[in-house]
Coordinates of C-alpha atoms and ligand atoms in Angstrom, one line a residue:
X1 CA -19.3 -2.6 -20.2
X2 CA -15.8 -2.2 -21.6
X3 CA -13.3 -1.8 -18.7
X4 CA -9.6 -1.7 -18.1
X5 CA -8.2 -3.1 -14.8
X6 CA -4.8 -1.6 -14.1
X7 CA -2.5 -3.8 -12.1
X8 CA -3.0 -7.6 -12.5
X9 CA -2.0 -8.9 -9.0
X10 CA -4.2 -10.6 -6.4
X11 CA -6.8 -7.9 -6.5
X12 CA -6.6 -7.0 -10.2
X13 CA -6.8 -10.5 -11.6
X14 CA -9.7 -11.5 -9.4
X15 CA -11.5 -8.2 -10.2
X16 CA -10.9 -8.7 -14.0
X17 CA -11.9 -12.4 -14.0
X18 CA -15.1 -11.8 -11.9
X19 CA -16.2 -8.8 -14.0
X20 CA -15.6 -10.7 -17.2
X21 CA -17.7 -13.5 -15.8
X22 CA -20.7 -11.2 -15.4
X23 CA -20.5 -10.3 -19.1
X24 CA -18.1 -7.3 -19.3
X25 CA -15.2 -7.0 -21.8
X26 CA -12.2 -6.7 -19.5
X27 CA -8.6 -5.8 -20.4
X28 CA -6.2 -6.5 -17.6
X29 CA -3.1 -4.3 -17.9
X30 CA 0.2 -4.7 -16.1
X31 CA 3.8 -3.6 -16.7
X32 CA 5.1 -7.0 -15.7
X33 CA 5.7 -8.5 -19.2
X34 CA 6.5 -12.0 -17.9
X35 CA 3.4 -12.2 -15.8
X36 CA 1.2 -11.1 -18.7
X37 CA 2.9 -13.5 -21.1
X38 CA 2.3 -16.4 -18.7
X39 CA -1.3 -15.3 -18.2
X40 CA -1.8 -15.3 -22.0
X41 CA -0.6 -18.9 -22.0
X42 CA -3.1 -19.8 -19.2
X43 CA -0.6 -19.8 -16.4
X44 CA -1.9 -18.1 -13.2
X45 CA 0.8 -16.4 -11.3
X46 CA -0.4 -17.3 -7.8
X47 CA -2.7 -19.7 -6.1
X48 CA -6.3 -18.6 -5.3
X49 CA -9.1 -21.2 -5.1
X50 CA -11.2 -21.3 -8.3
X51 CA -9.5 -18.4 -9.9
X52 CA -7.7 -20.5 -12.5
X53 CA -11.0 -21.9 -13.9
X54 CA -12.6 -18.4 -14.0
X55 CA -9.6 -16.8 -15.8
X56 CA -9.2 -19.6 -18.4
X57 CA -12.9 -19.7 -19.2
X58 CA -13.2 -15.9 -19.7
X59 CA -9.9 -15.7 -21.6
X60 CA -11.1 -18.5 -24.0
X61 CA -14.4 -16.7 -24.4
X62 CA -12.5 -13.5 -25.3
X63 CA -14.1 -11.6 -22.4
X64 CA -10.8 -11.3 -20.6
X65 CA -7.7 -9.9 -22.3
X66 CA -4.2 -9.3 -21.1
X67 CA -2.0 -6.4 -22.2
X68 CA 1.2 -4.6 -21.2
X69 CA 0.5 -1.6 -23.5
X70 CA -1.3 1.4 -22.1
X71 CA -2.0 2.6 -25.7
X72 CA -3.8 -0.7 -26.4
X73 CA -5.3 -1.3 -23.0
X74 CA -6.7 2.2 -22.4
X75 CA -9.2 2.3 -25.3
X76 CA -12.0 2.1 -22.7
X77 CA -13.3 4.9 -20.6
X78 CA -13.8 3.0 -17.3
X79 CA -10.6 2.1 -15.3
X80 CA -10.2 0.2 -12.1
X81 CA -6.8 0.7 -10.5
X82 CA -5.4 -2.2 -8.5
X83 CA -1.7 -1.6 -8.2
X84 CA 0.2 -2.3 -5.0
X85 CA 0.8 0.2 -2.3
X86 CA 3.4 -1.4 0.0
X87 CA 4.8 0.1 3.1
X88 CA 7.9 2.2 2.4
X89 CA 9.3 1.1 5.8
X90 CA 8.1 4.1 7.9
X91 CA 4.4 3.4 7.6
X92 CA 4.1 5.6 4.5
X93 CA 2.4 3.7 1.7
X94 CA 4.6 3.7 -1.4
X95 CA 2.6 5.3 -4.1
X96 CA 5.2 5.1 -6.8
X97 CA 3.3 2.5 -8.8
X98 CA 0.2 4.6 -8.6
X99 CA 2.1 7.7 -9.8
X100 CA 3.5 5.8 -12.7
X101 CA -0.1 4.7 -13.6
X102 CA -1.2 8.4 -13.6
X103 CA 1.7 9.4 -15.8
X104 CA 0.8 6.7 -18.3
X105 CA -2.9 7.6 -18.2
X106 CA -2.2 11.2 -19.0
X107 CA -0.9 10.1 -22.4
X108 CA -3.4 7.3 -23.0
X109 CA -6.8 8.8 -22.0
X110 CA -8.6 9.8 -25.2
X111 CA -12.2 10.5 -24.0
X112 CA -14.1 11.5 -20.8
X113 CA -13.2 8.8 -18.3
X114 CA -14.1 7.2 -14.9
X115 CA -11.5 5.9 -12.6
X116 CA -12.2 3.7 -9.6
X117 CA -9.4 3.1 -7.1
X118 CA -9.4 -0.3 -5.5
X119 CA -5.8 0.1 -4.3
X120 CA -5.7 0.9 -0.6
X121 CA -4.5 4.5 -0.5
X122 CA -4.1 7.1 2.2
X123 CA -6.7 9.8 2.8
X124 CA -6.5 12.5 0.1
X125 CA -5.0 10.3 -2.6
X126 CA -8.1 10.1 -4.8
X127 CA -8.4 13.8 -4.7
X128 CA -4.7 14.2 -5.6
X129 CA -5.2 11.8 -8.5
X130 CA -8.2 13.7 -9.8
X131 CA -6.4 17.0 -9.6
X132 CA -3.3 15.7 -11.3
X133 CA -5.2 14.0 -14.2
X134 CA -7.6 17.0 -14.8
X135 CA -4.7 19.4 -14.8
X136 CA -2.6 17.3 -17.2
X137 CA -5.3 16.1 -19.6
X138 CA -6.7 19.1 -21.5
X139 CA -9.5 17.9 -23.6
X140 CA -11.3 15.3 -21.4
X141 CA -12.9 15.2 -18.0
X142 CA -11.6 12.5 -15.6
X143 CA -13.7 11.5 -12.6
X144 CA -11.8 9.6 -9.8
X145 CA -13.7 7.7 -7.2
X146 CA -12.7 5.4 -4.4
X147 CA -13.9 1.8 -4.4
X148 CA -11.8 0.1 -1.7
X149 CA -11.6 -3.7 -2.0
X150 CA -12.4 -6.0 0.9
X151 CA -11.6 -9.4 -0.6
X152 CA -9.5 -11.8 1.5
X153 CA -6.8 -13.9 -0.1
X154 CA -7.7 -17.6 0.1
X155 CA -11.3 -16.9 -0.6
X156 CA -10.9 -13.9 -3.0
X157 CA -13.2 -15.1 -5.8
X158 CA -16.1 -15.9 -3.5
X159 CA -15.5 -12.7 -1.5
X160 CA -15.6 -10.7 -4.7
X161 CA -18.7 -12.4 -5.9
X162 CA -20.5 -12.3 -2.6
X163 CA -19.3 -9.1 -0.9
X164 CA -20.5 -7.9 2.5
X165 CA -20.6 -4.4 1.1
X166 CA -19.5 -2.4 -2.0
X167 CA -18.2 1.0 -0.9
X168 CA -18.1 3.8 -3.4
X169 CA -16.6 7.1 -2.4
X170 CA -17.7 9.6 -5.0
X171 CA -19.6 12.9 -5.4
X172 CA -20.3 12.2 -9.1
X173 CA -23.7 10.8 -10.0
X174 CA -22.5 9.3 -13.3
X175 CA -19.6 7.5 -11.6
X176 CA -22.0 6.1 -9.0
X177 CA -24.3 4.9 -11.8
X178 CA -21.4 3.2 -13.6
X179 CA -20.1 1.3 -10.6
X180 CA -23.6 0.4 -9.5
X181 CA -24.3 -1.2 -12.9
X182 CA -21.0 -2.9 -12.8
X183 CA -21.5 -4.4 -9.4
X184 CA -25.2 -5.0 -9.6
X185 CA -24.7 -8.8 -10.2
X186 CA -23.0 -9.0 -6.8
X187 CA -25.6 -7.0 -5.0
X188 CA -28.7 -9.0 -5.8
X189 CA -29.7 -10.7 -2.6
X190 CA -29.8 -7.3 -0.9
X191 CA -28.5 -3.9 -1.8
X192 CA -24.9 -3.8 -0.8
X193 CA -24.0 -0.5 -2.3
X194 CA -22.8 2.1 0.2
X195 CA -22.2 5.6 -1.2
X196 CA -20.1 8.0 0.8
X197 CA -17.6 10.8 0.6
X198 CA -14.2 9.9 -0.9
X199 CA -12.4 10.5 2.4
X200 CA -14.9 8.2 4.3
X201 CA -14.4 5.4 1.7
X202 CA -10.6 5.7 2.0
X203 CA -10.7 5.7 5.8
X204 CA -13.3 2.8 5.8
X205 CA -10.7 0.5 4.3
X206 CA -7.9 1.3 6.8
X207 CA -10.4 1.4 9.7
X208 CA -11.7 -2.1 8.7
X209 CA -8.3 -3.8 8.6
X210 CA -7.1 -1.9 11.7
X211 CA -10.1 -3.0 13.7
X212 CA -9.7 -6.6 12.7
X213 CA -6.0 -6.5 13.5
X214 CA -6.9 -5.0 16.9
X215 CA -9.3 -7.9 17.6
X216 CA -6.4 -10.3 17.0
X217 CA -4.0 -8.4 19.2
X218 CA -6.7 -8.1 21.9
X219 CA -7.1 -11.9 22.0
X220 CA -3.3 -12.4 22.1
X221 CA -3.2 -10.1 25.1
X222 CA -5.9 -12.1 26.8
X223 CA -4.0 -15.3 25.9
X224 CA -1.0 -14.0 27.9
X225 CA -3.3 -13.6 30.9
X226 CA -4.5 -17.2 30.3
X227 CA -1.0 -18.5 30.3
X228 CA -0.3 -17.1 33.7
X229 CA -3.6 -18.0 35.4
X230 CA -4.8 -21.3 34.0
X231 CA -7.7 -19.8 32.1
X232 CA -8.0 -21.2 28.6
X233 CA -8.3 -18.8 25.7
X234 CA -10.4 -21.2 23.7
X235 CA -13.0 -21.2 26.4
X236 CA -12.8 -17.4 26.8
X237 CA -13.3 -17.0 23.1
X238 CA -16.5 -19.0 23.3
X239 CA -17.5 -17.1 26.4
X240 CA -17.2 -13.6 24.9
X241 CA -17.9 -14.5 21.2
X242 CA -21.5 -15.5 22.0
X243 CA -22.3 -11.9 22.8
X244 CA -23.6 -10.5 19.5
X245 CA -22.0 -7.1 20.3
X246 CA -18.6 -8.9 20.2
X247 CA -19.3 -11.5 17.5
X248 CA -17.6 -14.9 17.0
X249 CA -15.2 -14.2 14.2
X250 CA -11.6 -13.0 14.4
X251 CA -11.3 -14.0 18.0
X252 CA -8.5 -16.5 17.7
X253 CA -5.3 -16.2 19.7
X254 CA -2.2 -17.3 17.8
X255 CA 1.1 -16.2 16.3
X256 CA -0.5 -12.9 15.2
X257 CA -1.4 -11.4 11.9
X258 CA 0.8 -11.1 8.8
X259 CA 0.2 -10.8 5.1
X260 CA 0.4 -7.9 2.6
X261 CA -2.5 -5.9 4.1
X262 CA -2.9 -5.8 7.9
X263 CA 0.6 -4.8 8.9
X264 CA 1.0 -2.2 6.2
X265 CA -2.6 -0.8 6.7
X266 CA -2.2 -0.5 10.5
X267 CA 1.2 1.2 9.9
X268 CA -0.4 3.6 7.4
X269 CA -3.2 4.6 9.7
X270 CA -0.7 5.2 12.6
X271 CA 1.3 7.4 10.2
X272 CA -1.9 9.2 9.2
X273 CA -2.7 9.9 12.9
X274 CA 0.8 11.2 13.5
X275 CA 0.6 13.4 10.4
X276 CA -2.6 14.8 11.7
X277 CA -1.1 15.5 15.2
X278 CA -3.2 12.7 16.8
X279 CA -1.5 10.5 19.4
X280 CA -1.8 6.9 18.0
X281 CA -2.6 5.0 21.2
X282 CA -4.7 1.9 20.4
X283 CA -3.1 1.1 17.0
X284 CA 0.5 1.4 18.3
X285 CA -0.5 -1.2 20.9
X286 CA -2.2 -3.4 18.3
X287 CA 1.0 -3.3 16.4
X288 CA 3.4 -3.9 19.3
X289 CA 1.4 -6.8 20.7
X290 CA 1.5 -8.4 17.3
X291 CA 5.2 -7.9 16.9
X292 CA 6.1 -9.4 20.3
X293 CA 3.8 -12.5 19.7
X294 CA 6.4 -14.4 17.6
X295 CA 9.2 -13.6 20.2
X296 CA 6.9 -14.8 23.0
X297 CA 6.3 -18.1 21.2
X298 CA 9.9 -18.5 20.4
X299 CA 10.8 -18.1 24.0
X300 CA 8.3 -20.8 24.8
X301 CA 10.0 -23.1 22.4
X302 CA 13.5 -22.3 23.6
X303 CA 12.6 -22.8 27.2
X304 CA 11.6 -26.4 26.6
X305 CA 15.1 -27.6 25.5
X306 CA 18.3 -27.6 27.5
X307 CA 20.3 -27.4 24.3
X308 CA 19.0 -26.2 20.9
X309 CA 22.0 -26.4 18.7
X310 CA 21.7 -30.1 17.9
X311 CA 18.0 -30.0 17.5
X312 CA 15.9 -30.6 14.3
X313 CA 12.6 -28.8 14.1
X314 CA 9.7 -29.1 11.7
X315 CA 7.5 -26.3 10.5
X316 CA 4.0 -26.9 9.1
X317 CA 2.6 -23.9 7.2
X318 CA 4.6 -21.2 5.5
X319 CA 2.0 -19.0 3.8
X320 CA 0.7 -16.0 5.8
X321 CA -2.7 -17.7 5.9
X322 CA -4.3 -21.0 4.6
X323 CA -5.5 -21.4 1.0
X324 CA -2.9 -19.0 -0.2
X325 CA 0.7 -19.2 -1.5
X326 CA 1.4 -15.6 -0.5
X327 CA 4.3 -15.4 2.0
X328 CA 4.4 -11.6 2.2
X329 CA 4.9 -10.7 5.9
X330 CA 4.4 -14.4 6.8
X331 CA 4.8 -15.0 10.5
X332 CA 6.2 -18.5 9.7
X333 CA 9.1 -16.9 7.8
X334 CA 9.7 -14.4 10.7
X335 CA 9.9 -17.3 13.1
X336 CA 12.1 -19.4 10.8
X337 CA 14.6 -16.5 10.4
X338 CA 14.8 -16.2 14.2
X339 CA 15.0 -19.9 14.9
X340 CA 17.4 -20.9 12.2
X341 CA 20.7 -19.6 13.8
X342 CA 19.8 -21.4 17.0
X343 CA 19.2 -24.9 15.8
X344 CA 20.8 -27.7 13.7
X345 CA 18.1 -27.8 11.0
X346 CA 14.5 -26.8 10.1
X347 CA 12.4 -29.0 7.9
X348 CA 9.5 -27.1 6.4
X349 CA 6.3 -28.1 4.7
X350 CA 3.4 -26.2 3.2
X351 CA 0.7 -27.5 0.8
X352 CA 1.5 -24.9 -1.8
X353 CA 3.7 -22.0 -0.5
X354 CA 7.0 -23.9 -0.3
X355 CA 8.5 -22.5 -3.5
X356 CA 7.6 -18.9 -2.6
X357 CA 8.8 -19.3 0.9
X358 CA 12.2 -20.8 -0.1
X359 CA 12.8 -17.7 -2.3
X360 CA 12.6 -15.6 0.9
X361 CA 14.8 -17.8 3.0
X362 CA 17.3 -19.2 0.5
X363 CA 20.2 -17.5 2.4
X364 CA 19.5 -19.8 5.4
X365 CA 21.6 -22.9 5.0
X366 CA 19.9 -25.2 7.5
X367 CA 16.4 -25.2 5.9
X368 CA 15.0 -28.2 3.9
X369 CA 11.7 -28.2 2.1
X370 CA 9.6 -31.3 2.1
X371 CA 6.6 -32.3 -0.1
X372 CA 5.1 -34.6 2.5
X373 CA 4.2 -33.3 6.0
X374 CA 5.0 -36.6 7.7
X375 CA 8.3 -37.1 6.0
X376 CA 9.3 -33.7 7.4
X377 CA 8.6 -35.1 10.9
X378 CA 11.0 -38.1 10.8
X379 CA 13.4 -37.8 13.8
X380 CA 12.2 -34.3 14.5
X381 CA 12.7 -32.7 18.0
X382 CA 9.6 -30.6 17.7
X383 CA 6.8 -29.6 15.4
X384 CA 5.8 -26.0 15.1
X385 CA 2.5 -25.2 13.4
X386 CA 2.5 -21.7 11.9
X387 CA -0.5 -21.7 9.4
X388 CA -3.9 -23.2 10.0
X389 CA -4.2 -25.2 6.8
X390 CA -7.2 -27.6 7.1
X391 CA -4.9 -30.7 6.5
X392 CA -3.2 -30.0 9.8
X393 CA -6.3 -29.8 11.9
X394 CA -7.0 -33.5 12.7
X395 CA -3.9 -35.6 12.5
X396 CA -3.9 -39.1 13.9
X397 CA -1.7 -38.8 17.0
X398 CA 0.1 -42.1 16.1
X399 CA 1.5 -40.3 13.0
X400 CA 3.8 -38.4 15.4
X401 CA 5.5 -41.6 16.6
X402 CA 8.2 -41.0 13.9
X403 CA 9.4 -37.9 15.8
X404 CA 12.4 -38.2 18.1
X405 CA 10.6 -36.0 20.6
X406 CA 6.9 -36.0 20.4
X407 CA 6.5 -32.2 21.1
X408 CA 4.2 -29.9 19.3
X409 CA 4.1 -26.1 19.4
X410 CA 0.7 -25.2 18.0
X411 CA 0.9 -21.5 17.0
X412 CA -2.7 -21.5 15.8
X413 CA -4.4 -23.5 18.5
X414 CA -5.9 -25.9 16.0
X415 CA -5.1 -29.3 17.6
X416 CA -7.1 -31.0 20.3
X417 CA -4.9 -30.6 23.4
X418 CA -6.4 -33.4 25.4
X419 CA -6.3 -35.8 22.4
X420 CA -2.6 -35.0 21.9
X421 CA -1.8 -35.3 25.6
X422 CA -3.6 -38.7 25.9
X423 CA -1.2 -39.9 23.2
X424 CA 1.8 -38.8 25.2
X425 CA 2.5 -35.9 23.0
X426 CA 3.9 -32.8 24.8
X427 CA 1.5 -30.1 23.5
X428 CA 1.9 -26.3 23.8
X429 CA -0.6 -23.9 22.4
X430 CA -1.1 -20.2 23.0
X431 CA -3.1 -19.3 26.0
X432 CA -4.4 -22.8 26.4
Ligands
NAD501 P1 0.0 -7.2 -6.1 O1 1.4 -6.8 -5.7 O2 -0.4 -8.6 -6.1 O3 -0.3 -6.6 -7.6 C1 0.0 -5.4 -8.1 C2 0.2 -5.4 -9.6 O4 0.4 -4.1 -10.1 C3 1.5 -6.2 -10.0 O5 1.2 -7.2 -10.9 C4 2.4 -5.1 -10.6 O6 3.2 -5.5 -11.7 C5 1.3 -4.1 -11.1 N1 1.8 -2.7 -11.4 C6 2.7 -2.0 -10.7 N2 2.9 -0.8 -11.3 C7 2.1 -0.8 -12.4 C8 1.8 0.2 -13.4 N3 2.4 1.3 -13.5 N4 0.9 -0.1 -14.4 C9 0.3 -1.3 -14.4 N5 0.5 -2.3 -13.4 C10 1.4 -2.0 -12.5 O7 -0.9 -6.3 -5.2 P2 -2.3 -6.8 -4.6 O8 -2.1 -7.7 -3.4 O9 -3.2 -7.2 -5.7 O10 -2.8 -5.4 -3.9 C11 -3.2 -4.3 -4.8 C12 -3.9 -3.2 -3.9 O11 -5.1 -3.7 -3.3 C13 -3.0 -2.8 -2.7 O12 -3.2 -1.4 -2.5 C14 -3.6 -3.6 -1.6 O13 -3.4 -2.9 -0.3 C15 -5.0 -3.6 -1.9 N6 -5.7 -4.8 -1.4 C16 -5.1 -6.0 -1.4 C17 -5.8 -7.1 -0.9 C18 -5.1 -8.5 -0.9 O14 -5.7 -9.4 -0.2 N7 -4.0 -8.7 -1.6 C19 -7.1 -7.0 -0.4 C20 -7.7 -5.8 -0.5 C21 -7.0 -4.7 -1.0

């Protein structure tokens, strides 16, 4: 099939590369000229495991093309929209990129066309898109369907190629046939296609992220009870997770959720509730528990030192999650911004997100980036672990002897508390 993917960010590039890999001719379109220029030279704009190989292979095979021209990129009749929908600040998703896509499509569509929206958009948006396009394009019919994306950064390629489900919100049989054919290679082991109304598809995406965010906040609330009672959240997690009605995943207490999706999607659903006149109870709590988590952890750090102003801290992990260089809404950066004015210096280390992180905090004068995690520890007064990269999971305790104060604040509960304590390391986790 010949398809055009509009918006070549995390979702668009993964979508384009994976669909090219299954034999389609894909044009990835974006208005960011520098990004597309770099992609045409084989330079991938962000880190995502195994994406580079997939992009290069399909680009070389001519199955994957990059373009900044709607006239050139829209010669197909199947479009997948993957532009960003960030939070405007009040919970409302900013649909300005999407609106500019629609304006461009009005002038570029030259035959009956099928549009699938992967961008996460509020309820009613696909209907609005359909109305706008069909009112403004006279000679051709345009069918707009919702196809929310559930990939996770850090495992985006494998998530796309092995999805749990493929949701299609559409009333149009031909649109359903097209998307089924397109995604059939990823739906072989069992039928993963789920057809539903457009509104249900739109809500499924928000509900999914909000439910997962709620699980995290629930565990963080339990962790607070643990801290005051001597219960251990790691044991409680095992205790409740073995119940299949609860499930084992996403039950980790820690510094809370960040990233480009959970915070904005929870906010957007709260905004939707308010717009509908529904009191947003549970989701407001999910959000507030998440927001206080970093302050609660910071308080724990502050309380362990009589004077902070001459102290040097080390942060391991800057990306919002492991296996990604994405620092959007990263909890590590939130913590650094709050800690920086209180201390002498902060040395930071991340396996790949250092450069992106520094762009966000370059106004803070007492931050120093290190390329080696142990070098960042020399003479440090405390290590704070913010992201659960695998390389942090099992350090040899003797490696911490280079610190001035062997104190670790483990914001992701990844280290073995007893092992650390046996090596005379002061260890503080969350709820443990
Ligand atoms: P992104 O910011 O990485 O990429 C968006 C791209 O769209 C950018 O390259 C930008 O230049 C381009 N763009 C903006 N306006 C354009 C226009 N008029 N024409 C063509 N291109 C244009 O965003 P992302 O993280 O890939 O997210 C895209 C959407 O997918 C969002 O709605 C997001 O909520 C959703 N989503 C994201 C993830 C994720 O993990 N990142 C997962 C599932 C769903």
